[in-house]
Amino acid sequence: MKPLHRHLPASRLLLACVAAAFVFALLIPAERVYTQAAQGAGQKQVWPPKLEEPAAGEVEVLPVRGQVSVIIGAGGNVTVQTGEQGILLVDTGIASMSDKVWAAVQRIAPPRKPLRYVINTTEHPEHTGGNAVIAGKGETVPLRDANYTAGPQGTIQYNRASVVAHQNVLNRMSAPTGQKSPTPPDSWPDNTYAIDQKRFYFNDEPVVMMNLPGNTDGNTVVFFRKSDVISTGDLIDLTRYPQIDLKAGGSIQAFVTSLNKLIDLCVPESHGAGGTLIVPGHGRIADHAEVAYYRDMLYIVRDRIQDMIDKGMTLAQVKAARPTRDYDGRYGSTTGAWTTDMFVEAAFASLSKK
Amino acid sequence: MNSSRIVLRLSFVVLAVTVAAGHTILAQADLAGLWRPQPRNQDGSGMIGDYAGVPVSPAGRWRAETWSPDDYDLAEYACRPHAWDYSLEGPLSQMRVWSDVDHATQKVIAYHGHLNQQEQETTIWMDGRPHPPANALFTWSGFTTGAWEGDVLVTTTTHLKETYIRRSGLMRSDRSIVRSRWRRMGDYLQITSILYDPVLMAEPYIRTTMTWVEDPTLVVAPYPCEEATEVAVPRGEVRHFLPGQSLLPGLNPNLTDRFNTPYEARLGGPETMYPEYIAKMKTFPKREGLKRGDLGRGGGGGGGN
């Protein structure tokens, strides 16, 4: 048998050599690429991605910034500020979640630091339901000697955290002497304000409470100035349309006005986002951009409904025209405690009041 | 068949197998580098208010019809950037990509990307970490993880803020998830972006026009933005059109542009994405065309970005 190469003309031999060279050339970058393989390469991504939320009846704790965290899953969000002086909570969630909330607070707080303050953003039960149990686990710094009885400070309970709120919140949670109050006395605020703002210095930062009406005329937002975090209560609800409590002085106009004030408080870090962080009454942590979008939504819906009212349309006609239709997929609901219909009815009523 | 032909054919078989195998070995091409965008149709070459080819849902169309160009003169939006997924196909998409490599294993933990337009950045986590909880902060660029599928890096982005997908009112909601496919072919990079938005889109919106060429001489300039405090629209005011009152030319059935896209098609929707819609478009009545400049810059076309 003759050797194969004797049958091959020079051009074909050359072709075979080129092919071999090509093979080697391919192997060189292959080595380079191997070293750049990803961690966990080969694992499939889950589609669609699952984003974890607290299971029903459970809470989760997310750090916000600085000494501020949020507890989510207790009905309304609970903002927690902790430091050397103790613990401050904004809202307490629904009553049935009090133990879970308190356990979460204990996980966040430094050991042996007392709960000093609870600030209520509104009187609604998803924000004040845990007042009695949770405030009862705290203590108030005495303003006077324990035996001092003259003057108003003599009535403060020192074995309970001070519950701070706008005066209108206390008015609606309590009742005149001799009448039955809507909530038990041990859940009432004991430290109120009736002007634009109240403030104190706690845990090495200014804590500024501002009355920004929306749901009611007693809404409070709480600005932690050093942490640069604002806890807004239900002035922002990223899970649904805002609940407008007409009987308690709420209105869609008040929402727009207060959200504009809130935007002025937020300083974005870069390109319209980041910077001042927002803990809404319900839903995820947010920032300047979300406040602006939420304001836009209410501003636009307000203008649409106002235009329909100006044209003489009835509530039924306004509802049939669906002035919220482009936002319903995001904020709307046909079931639950606060539906799209209820929101439109409340907006219509507040705009018809003039 | 003589032996020389057998050898020749064997050579080709070996070559083909080697190329195929080599391609597989090459699957995880490094994406790091400086990437210069190739000229392309910057999505939305028609009239302002022309949504043809975009699978908007009825809610998405209503939202877009509400939009006023004055939106850009709100102080809150003066520094709002093109979000990462939109900026990829928009202007000024010069891009730097670099990687974090684990020293011990020399494996890529993450790719980082920086786009020139308003300095948008992304991180593609390659180490299998989960996405953050649903209640964590959302950003313009979101949170992204990636995994290789053959020679394609497939990335999944969640935690995206609501923002525009065109600068003429088309929005995506904060329920959106973006899946992107990054493919490097030699010195060229191609990215396909698929937007899943259950609120403002009726079907996934696929964008495929984005290609770059690696250019080691590329300069990525800074693009800072300082919040505007004195703007044309008074602070606290939101400009928008009430239903049926939009002045956008694309929404006026009596106008058309140099492309003669029919009004019915300009309303967008899933149907308008598919090739067979072209035949349907030809059945729509034709309107008087606008001359370039009739409605100001962009009115006669080129107003998408």
XYZ file of C-alpha atoms in Angstrom:
659
model
C 0.000 0.000 0.000
C 1.308 3.400 -0.973
C 1.504 6.219 1.585
C -1.497 8.531 1.363
C 0.510 11.680 0.781
C 1.599 10.314 -2.596
C -2.050 10.614 -3.763
C -2.424 14.190 -2.551
C -1.597 17.095 -4.800
C 0.216 20.012 -3.142
C -2.883 22.262 -3.104
C -4.925 19.711 -1.128
C -2.097 19.168 1.300
C -2.000 22.911 1.802
C -5.745 22.942 2.445
C -5.394 20.239 5.083
C -2.609 22.249 6.766
C -4.779 25.385 6.773
C -7.610 23.403 8.374
C -5.283 22.120 11.073
C -3.973 25.619 11.740
C -7.546 26.857 12.042
C -8.268 24.208 14.642
C -5.286 25.296 16.726
C -6.247 28.924 16.343
C -9.658 28.120 17.783
C -8.187 26.429 20.796
C -6.141 29.471 21.843
C -9.090 31.779 22.633
C -10.930 28.810 24.124
C -8.374 28.735 26.912
C -8.751 32.469 27.483
C -12.514 32.199 27.686
C -12.458 29.295 30.095
C -10.960 31.482 32.794
C -13.874 33.886 32.463
C -16.632 31.401 33.150
C -19.327 32.699 35.467
C -19.891 31.647 39.019
C -22.485 28.930 39.020
C -22.355 28.722 35.247
C -24.893 26.426 33.699
C -27.630 27.095 36.203
C -30.918 28.109 34.661
C -32.577 31.329 35.681
C -36.056 31.009 37.085
C -38.648 32.563 34.792
C -40.552 34.597 35.650
C -38.343 35.616 38.567
C -39.959 35.230 41.952
C -39.660 38.241 44.218
C -40.081 37.367 47.852
C -42.766 39.013 49.945
C -43.722 38.220 53.517
C -46.225 35.379 53.762
C -49.642 36.186 55.191
C -49.302 36.616 58.936
C -45.555 37.163 58.746
C -43.442 40.306 58.634
C -40.145 41.137 56.990
C -37.571 43.702 58.021
C -35.764 45.762 55.412
C -33.042 48.263 56.227
C -33.805 51.669 54.736
C -30.833 53.875 55.546
C -28.793 54.883 58.541
C -30.613 53.958 61.707
C -33.975 53.539 59.974
C -35.582 50.234 58.959
C -39.064 49.197 57.943
C -41.226 46.284 59.027
C -43.523 45.178 56.200
C -46.465 42.796 56.452
C -48.206 44.100 59.565
C -51.112 45.733 57.761
C -49.473 49.134 57.402
C -45.732 49.612 57.269
C -43.953 50.206 60.566
C -40.871 52.435 60.424
C -38.241 51.804 63.086
C -35.514 54.202 64.174
C -33.032 52.885 66.702
C -30.015 54.318 68.471
C -28.359 55.043 71.759
C -31.409 56.741 73.217
C -33.776 53.917 72.397
C -36.396 52.987 69.855
C -38.858 55.122 67.922
C -41.639 53.613 65.820
C -43.782 55.258 63.192
C -47.107 53.391 63.406
C -47.723 49.996 64.932
C -49.618 47.934 62.336
C -52.856 46.075 62.930
C -53.602 44.798 66.402
C -53.339 41.108 65.539
C -49.747 41.532 64.349
C -48.479 43.285 67.488
C -46.434 40.354 68.758
C -44.802 39.782 65.368
C -44.020 43.479 65.062
C -42.521 43.649 68.514
C -40.399 40.553 67.876
C -39.106 42.189 64.691
C -38.343 45.416 66.551
C -36.322 43.435 69.078
C -34.268 41.945 66.262
C -33.419 45.395 64.899
C -32.820 47.311 68.118
C -29.642 47.269 70.175
C -30.039 45.152 73.317
C -31.682 46.702 76.370
C -32.767 49.877 74.595
C -36.309 50.951 75.517
C -39.095 51.960 73.170
C -39.494 55.689 73.803
C -41.829 56.949 71.084
C -44.598 55.779 68.798
C -45.687 58.304 66.176
C -49.028 57.708 64.487
C -49.395 58.985 60.917
C -53.184 58.584 60.971
C -55.894 57.056 63.128
C -56.683 54.159 60.771
C -56.387 50.763 62.475
C -53.683 49.378 60.172
C -51.468 52.116 61.599
C -52.642 52.355 65.212
C -53.965 48.848 65.924
C -50.818 47.804 67.765
C -50.576 50.959 69.894
C -51.914 49.429 73.101
C -49.697 46.352 73.119
C -46.553 47.852 71.643
C -46.540 51.219 73.410
C -47.132 49.271 76.601
C -43.726 47.634 76.175
C -41.938 50.976 76.280
C -41.331 53.729 78.777
C -41.401 57.499 78.744
C -38.579 59.617 80.087
C -40.072 61.336 83.150
C -40.484 65.069 82.720
C -40.822 65.543 86.427
C -40.033 63.728 89.603
C -42.235 60.676 90.014
C -44.002 62.290 92.981
C -44.732 65.518 91.114
C -48.487 65.812 90.633
C -49.107 69.446 89.898
C -49.656 70.364 86.258
C -50.358 68.275 83.200
C -47.132 66.247 83.295
C -48.400 64.593 86.397
C -50.785 62.504 84.348
C -48.210 60.925 82.017
C -47.787 57.170 82.322
C -44.060 56.537 82.512
C -44.350 52.784 82.001
C -45.521 53.258 78.451
C -43.892 54.773 75.362
C -45.172 58.187 74.456
C -47.636 58.036 71.537
C -47.387 61.140 69.368
C -49.907 62.237 66.740
C -51.727 65.207 65.318
C -54.502 66.437 67.596
C -57.169 65.333 65.096
C -55.976 61.751 65.396
C -56.542 61.795 69.142
C -59.920 63.421 68.610
C -61.048 60.619 66.330
C -59.647 57.763 68.384
C -61.147 59.051 71.621
C -64.501 60.452 72.721
C -65.746 63.037 75.194
C -65.968 61.841 78.775
C -68.973 59.624 79.309
C -69.231 58.556 75.661
C -67.915 55.350 74.149
C -64.732 55.904 72.163
C -64.003 54.064 68.922
C -60.686 52.782 70.299
C -59.616 51.834 73.840
C -57.896 54.568 75.881
C -54.624 52.643 76.128
C -54.180 53.050 72.363
C -54.679 56.828 72.323
C -51.934 59.321 71.632
C -50.782 61.122 74.757
C -48.580 63.685 73.053
C -50.225 65.720 70.301
C -49.676 68.785 68.163
C -52.148 71.013 66.351
C -49.891 73.288 64.317
C -47.919 72.633 61.122
C -45.159 70.622 62.719
C -43.709 69.155 65.868
C -40.101 68.109 66.235
C -37.547 66.728 68.624
C -34.009 65.412 68.561
C -33.752 61.691 69.142
C -30.990 59.171 68.544
C -28.637 61.847 67.310
C -30.896 63.171 64.578
C -33.714 65.670 64.152
C -37.121 64.017 63.879
C -39.632 66.369 62.270
C -43.346 65.595 62.207
C -45.346 67.562 59.631
C -49.082 67.733 59.206
C -49.658 67.009 55.495
C -53.371 66.234 55.033
C -54.509 63.689 52.473
C -56.448 60.703 53.733
C -57.581 62.825 56.639
C -56.842 66.288 57.974
C -54.621 64.703 60.627
C -51.971 62.991 58.468
C -48.433 63.213 59.774
C -45.269 62.542 57.809
C -42.087 61.950 59.784
C -38.768 63.214 58.457
C -35.591 61.646 59.863
C -33.249 64.383 58.783
C -29.848 62.789 59.312
C -30.866 59.415 57.917
C -32.635 61.317 55.090
C -35.701 59.108 55.266
C -39.340 60.200 55.286
C -42.052 57.950 56.641
C -45.198 59.140 54.884
C -47.973 56.982 56.246
C -50.841 56.662 53.793
C -50.033 59.895 52.023
C -48.376 57.355 49.743
C -49.818 53.882 49.290
C -47.994 52.036 46.536
C -50.371 49.089 46.664
C -53.634 50.798 45.751
C -55.369 54.103 45.170
C -55.142 56.306 48.242
C -57.869 55.947 50.785
C -59.732 59.240 51.023
C -61.618 59.548 54.295
C -64.087 62.325 53.529
C -65.594 62.348 57.016
C -62.157 62.875 58.501
C -61.342 65.827 56.276
C -59.575 63.945 53.479
C -59.768 65.003 49.846
C -58.049 64.417 46.536
C -57.065 68.087 46.413
C -55.357 67.764 49.793
C -53.411 64.794 48.456
C -52.092 66.762 45.497
C -51.121 69.735 47.668
C -49.385 67.578 50.284
C -47.587 65.409 47.755
C -46.187 68.550 46.154
C -44.876 69.579 49.572
C -43.401 66.122 50.013
C -41.647 66.363 46.640
C -40.049 69.581 47.832
C -38.656 67.721 50.847
C -37.073 65.003 48.701
C -33.658 65.674 47.234
C -32.697 63.099 44.616
C -29.138 61.889 44.682
C -28.631 61.605 40.955
C -30.711 61.786 37.789
C -34.028 62.184 39.568
C -33.732 59.176 41.854
C -32.125 57.939 45.038
C -31.293 60.499 47.698
C -34.097 60.980 50.181
C -35.814 57.640 50.755
C -39.516 57.171 51.366
C -41.272 54.632 53.555
C -44.870 54.660 52.328
C -47.841 53.606 54.403
C -48.124 50.460 52.314
C -45.775 48.908 49.785
C -42.134 49.067 48.951
C -39.386 51.519 49.839
C -39.440 54.419 47.392
C -37.771 57.695 46.498
C -38.322 61.072 44.842
C -39.388 59.556 41.516
C -42.179 57.463 43.028
C -43.523 60.460 44.919
C -43.613 62.432 41.664
C -45.352 59.608 39.789
C -47.892 59.161 42.575
C -48.572 62.907 42.572
C -48.935 62.832 38.769
C -51.492 60.035 38.973
C -53.635 61.884 41.502
C -53.235 65.214 39.709
C -54.307 63.733 36.361
C -57.237 61.750 37.795
C -58.356 64.824 39.728
C -58.327 66.936 36.561
C -60.237 64.317 34.588
C -62.966 63.982 37.208
C -63.153 67.742 37.665
C -63.560 68.161 33.904
C -66.389 65.628 33.915
C -68.087 67.388 36.839
C -67.746 70.691 35.017
C -69.500 69.117 32.037
C -72.397 68.156 34.294
C -71.745 64.431 34.428
C -73.253 62.476 37.292
C -71.274 60.125 39.529
C -72.669 57.151 37.620
C -71.575 58.701 34.328
C -68.135 59.491 35.690
C -67.696 55.930 36.913
C -68.866 54.586 33.566
C -66.302 56.788 31.791
C -63.566 55.113 33.869
C -61.330 58.122 34.453
C -58.733 55.904 36.138
C -58.555 53.262 33.439
C -54.854 53.685 32.619
C -53.913 53.369 36.288
C -56.308 50.578 37.259
C -53.887 47.825 36.272
C -51.419 49.244 38.754
C -53.507 50.596 41.640
C -57.053 49.415 41.014
C -59.077 46.782 42.793
C -62.611 45.453 42.535
C -62.455 43.718 45.908
C -61.136 44.450 49.364
C -61.493 47.325 51.774
C -60.727 50.071 49.246
C -61.818 49.554 45.646
C -61.405 51.660 42.538
C -65.097 52.542 42.694
C -64.706 53.797 46.264
C -61.738 55.915 45.240
C -63.607 57.482 42.309
C -66.647 58.105 44.506
C -64.515 59.804 47.135
C -62.642 61.885 44.575
C -65.942 62.888 42.944
C -67.431 63.838 46.284
C -64.434 65.871 47.381
C -64.404 67.766 44.080
C -68.161 68.366 44.199
C -67.995 69.923 47.639
C -66.910 73.410 46.536
C -13.897 6.765 -4.310
C -10.095 7.157 -4.192
C -8.196 7.717 -0.964
C -7.370 11.363 -1.710
C -11.067 12.211 -1.815
C -11.599 10.310 1.411
C -8.849 12.344 3.068
C -10.264 15.568 1.705
C -13.774 14.802 2.914
C -12.466 13.686 6.263
C -10.619 16.998 6.507
C -13.840 18.897 5.988
C -15.690 16.759 8.511
C -12.941 17.277 11.073
C -12.947 20.984 10.308
C -16.732 21.260 10.684
C -16.764 19.319 13.937
C -13.897 21.399 15.262
C -15.581 24.661 14.345
C -18.785 23.532 16.029
C -16.933 22.372 19.123
C -14.828 25.497 19.166
C -17.958 27.592 19.020
C -19.309 25.775 22.035
C -16.057 26.236 23.900
C -16.165 29.906 22.964
C -19.672 30.198 24.335
C -18.915 32.489 27.255
C -17.251 35.310 25.376
C -15.979 38.154 27.494
C -18.215 41.198 27.226
C -15.812 43.643 28.809
C -14.689 46.534 26.687
C -15.611 49.882 25.216
C -18.523 49.626 22.835
C -19.459 52.177 20.194
C -23.099 52.053 19.062
C -23.746 51.327 15.416
C -26.053 53.713 13.539
C -29.607 52.476 13.790
C -33.209 53.451 13.762
C -33.653 54.933 17.191
C -37.054 53.356 17.673
C -39.887 55.643 16.838
C -39.094 57.337 13.571
C -42.648 58.403 12.933
C -44.802 61.258 14.210
C -45.039 62.144 17.865
C -47.930 60.024 19.006
C -47.224 57.229 16.509
C -47.228 53.926 18.386
C -47.213 51.578 15.377
C -45.304 48.410 16.109
C -45.579 48.752 19.871
C -47.896 46.242 21.591
C -49.521 48.806 23.871
C -52.484 47.692 25.914
C -55.612 49.909 25.987
C -54.345 51.257 29.324
C -50.939 51.970 27.797
C -52.541 53.843 24.915
C -54.684 55.947 27.278
C -51.640 56.752 29.302
C -49.718 57.789 26.214
C -52.577 59.961 24.992
C -52.486 61.801 28.302
C -48.842 62.730 27.864
C -47.876 66.298 27.081
C -44.436 67.365 25.804
C -44.443 69.869 28.675
C -43.724 66.854 30.877
C -40.039 67.444 30.182
C -40.273 70.890 31.696
C -41.339 69.620 35.096
C -38.558 70.105 37.616
C -39.036 66.552 38.838
C -38.220 65.121 35.413
C -35.482 67.467 34.266
C -32.857 64.890 35.249
C -34.900 61.765 34.599
C -32.646 59.571 32.456
C -33.344 57.113 29.720
C -33.533 53.944 31.786
C -30.945 51.304 30.956
C -33.140 49.175 28.690
C -34.379 52.178 26.746
C -31.020 53.871 26.631
C -29.515 50.843 24.919
C -31.477 51.720 21.829
C -31.556 55.457 22.334
C -28.975 58.107 21.528
C -25.602 58.365 23.246
C -25.431 54.693 24.068
C -21.652 54.521 24.127
C -21.058 51.812 26.651
C -18.296 50.600 28.900
C -18.546 47.044 30.228
C -16.215 45.688 32.855
C -16.218 42.670 35.124
C -15.620 41.695 38.712
C -13.544 38.542 38.808
C -13.187 36.346 41.870
C -9.470 36.176 42.561
C -9.361 32.582 43.764
C -11.418 30.990 41.012
C -10.960 33.612 38.276
C -14.656 33.394 37.604
C -16.804 36.372 36.715
C -18.972 37.454 39.628
C -20.597 40.363 37.850
C -20.519 42.496 34.753
C -20.950 46.215 35.149
C -22.172 48.489 32.402
C -22.048 52.279 32.113
C -23.902 54.157 29.392
C -22.985 57.668 28.382
C -26.570 58.995 28.344
C -27.208 60.356 31.837
C -24.631 57.944 33.250
C -26.943 54.980 33.583
C -25.318 51.927 35.081
C -26.222 48.318 35.445
C -24.753 45.365 37.257
C -25.375 41.882 35.915
C -24.868 39.453 38.761
C -23.450 36.179 37.485
C -23.038 34.397 40.807
C -26.547 33.004 41.067
C -27.734 35.362 43.795
C -31.496 35.858 44.136
C -33.279 39.056 43.251
C -34.000 41.366 46.213
C -37.330 41.221 48.037
C -40.312 42.730 46.254
C -40.394 45.629 48.703
C -36.807 46.784 48.124
C -36.108 50.070 46.316
C -36.760 50.167 42.568
C -34.327 52.024 40.322
C -34.114 53.221 36.717
C -31.885 50.302 35.784
C -33.340 47.708 38.116
C -31.651 44.620 39.504
C -30.192 42.202 36.980
C -28.963 38.649 37.038
C -27.442 36.780 34.142
C -26.683 33.268 32.956
C -25.155 31.940 29.766
C -27.290 30.016 27.333
C -24.749 28.776 24.813
C -23.020 31.851 23.470
C -25.766 34.207 24.612
C -25.786 35.933 27.975
C -29.422 36.040 29.059
C -30.178 38.666 31.683
C -33.297 39.231 33.746
C -34.067 42.629 35.221
C -36.591 43.344 37.962
C -37.121 46.276 40.361
C -37.566 48.740 37.527
C -39.126 52.106 38.162
C -41.918 53.252 35.942
C -40.508 55.256 33.054
C -40.851 55.987 29.363
C -39.912 53.608 26.582
C -40.102 56.447 24.083
C -39.864 60.108 24.770
C -43.308 60.717 23.351
C -45.506 59.338 26.090
C -45.136 55.583 25.816
C -44.489 54.266 29.297
C -43.688 51.017 30.970
C -45.013 50.354 34.456
C -43.105 49.387 37.582
C -44.470 45.861 37.152
C -42.177 45.380 34.167
C -39.529 42.727 33.812
C -36.934 43.007 31.077
C -35.157 40.030 29.614
C -32.144 40.786 27.446
C -29.957 38.612 25.264
C -26.350 39.734 24.884
C -24.401 38.140 22.069
C -20.845 38.933 21.169
C -19.683 38.067 17.666
C -16.028 38.954 17.404
C -15.788 42.698 17.798
C -19.534 43.143 17.537
C -22.104 43.034 20.296
C -25.809 42.640 19.742
C -28.454 42.993 22.435
C -32.075 41.992 22.138
C -34.348 43.394 24.823
C -37.764 41.962 25.641
C -40.072 44.011 27.837
C -42.782 42.183 29.772
C -45.252 44.665 31.208
C -48.613 43.289 32.325
C -50.056 46.768 32.823
C -49.211 48.961 29.852
C -48.322 46.346 27.214
C -50.640 43.687 25.825
C -47.760 41.451 24.666
C -43.995 41.395 25.190
C -42.269 44.239 23.357
C -39.134 43.071 21.593
C -36.376 45.440 20.555
C -33.640 44.039 18.303
C -31.913 46.929 16.609
C -29.099 47.433 19.072
C -25.545 46.647 17.943
C -22.150 47.947 18.984
C -18.591 47.562 17.768
C -15.696 47.324 20.191
C -13.610 50.477 20.036
C -10.679 50.743 22.458
C -10.318 54.443 21.589
C -13.863 55.281 22.664
C -14.153 58.096 25.170
C -17.135 57.907 27.526
C -17.699 61.456 28.693
C -19.334 62.410 31.982
C -23.023 63.293 31.861
C -23.984 64.792 35.203
C -27.334 66.426 35.818
C -28.201 68.989 38.438
C -31.832 69.225 39.452
C -33.505 72.157 37.762
C -35.131 74.589 40.137
C -36.384 77.180 37.668
C -38.251 75.585 34.808
C -40.955 76.530 32.333
C -43.751 74.741 34.174
C -44.546 76.197 37.623
C -43.504 73.899 40.441
C -46.320 71.633 41.517
C -48.116 71.735 38.181
C -48.490 68.616 36.013
C -49.145 69.229 32.313
C -51.225 66.627 30.536
C -53.982 66.242 27.974
C -57.509 65.360 29.019
C -59.059 62.383 27.207
C -59.657 63.135 23.541
C -57.859 66.486 23.675
C -54.302 65.506 22.803
C -52.550 67.781 20.321
C -50.002 65.153 19.316
C -50.011 64.902 15.520
C -49.878 61.116 15.530
C -53.231 61.028 17.299
C -54.926 63.296 14.774
C -56.727 61.113 12.224
C -56.600 63.894 9.647
C -52.822 64.105 9.563
C -50.113 61.856 8.322
C -46.390 62.190 7.768
C -43.845 61.409 5.084
C -44.092 57.711 5.922
C -47.850 57.749 5.328
C -48.437 55.456 8.275
C -52.232 55.245 8.571
C -53.874 56.654 11.697
C -55.283 53.247 12.593
C -51.795 51.747 12.643
C -50.390 54.649 14.621
C -52.591 53.663 17.545
C -50.310 50.667 18.008
C -51.238 47.413 19.686
C -50.017 43.836 19.341
C -51.426 43.405 15.842
C -49.217 46.160 14.495
C -46.051 44.251 15.428
C -46.506 41.461 12.941
C -45.548 41.413 9.237
C -49.018 40.424 8.088
C -50.294 43.762 9.366
C -48.538 45.475 6.459
C -51.162 44.075 4.073
C -53.932 45.335 6.346
C -52.358 48.783 6.551
C -52.661 49.131 2.794
C -56.430 48.925 3.076
C -56.686 51.981 5.337
C -57.589 55.346 3.816
C -54.708 57.685 3.014
C -54.580 61.206 4.416
C -52.883 64.381 3.321
C -49.196 64.212 4.241
C -47.472 66.741 6.438
C -44.483 68.575 5.106
C -41.364 68.428 7.212
C -41.521 71.208 9.768
C -45.293 71.708 9.599
C -45.591 70.871 13.264
C -42.186 71.921 14.419
C -39.223 69.695 15.013
C -40.228 66.095 15.017
C -43.725 66.714 13.730
C -42.838 65.492 10.273
C -40.886 62.491 11.478
C -37.850 61.666 13.527
C -39.530 62.531 16.766
C -39.221 59.272 18.576
C -36.257 59.951 20.765
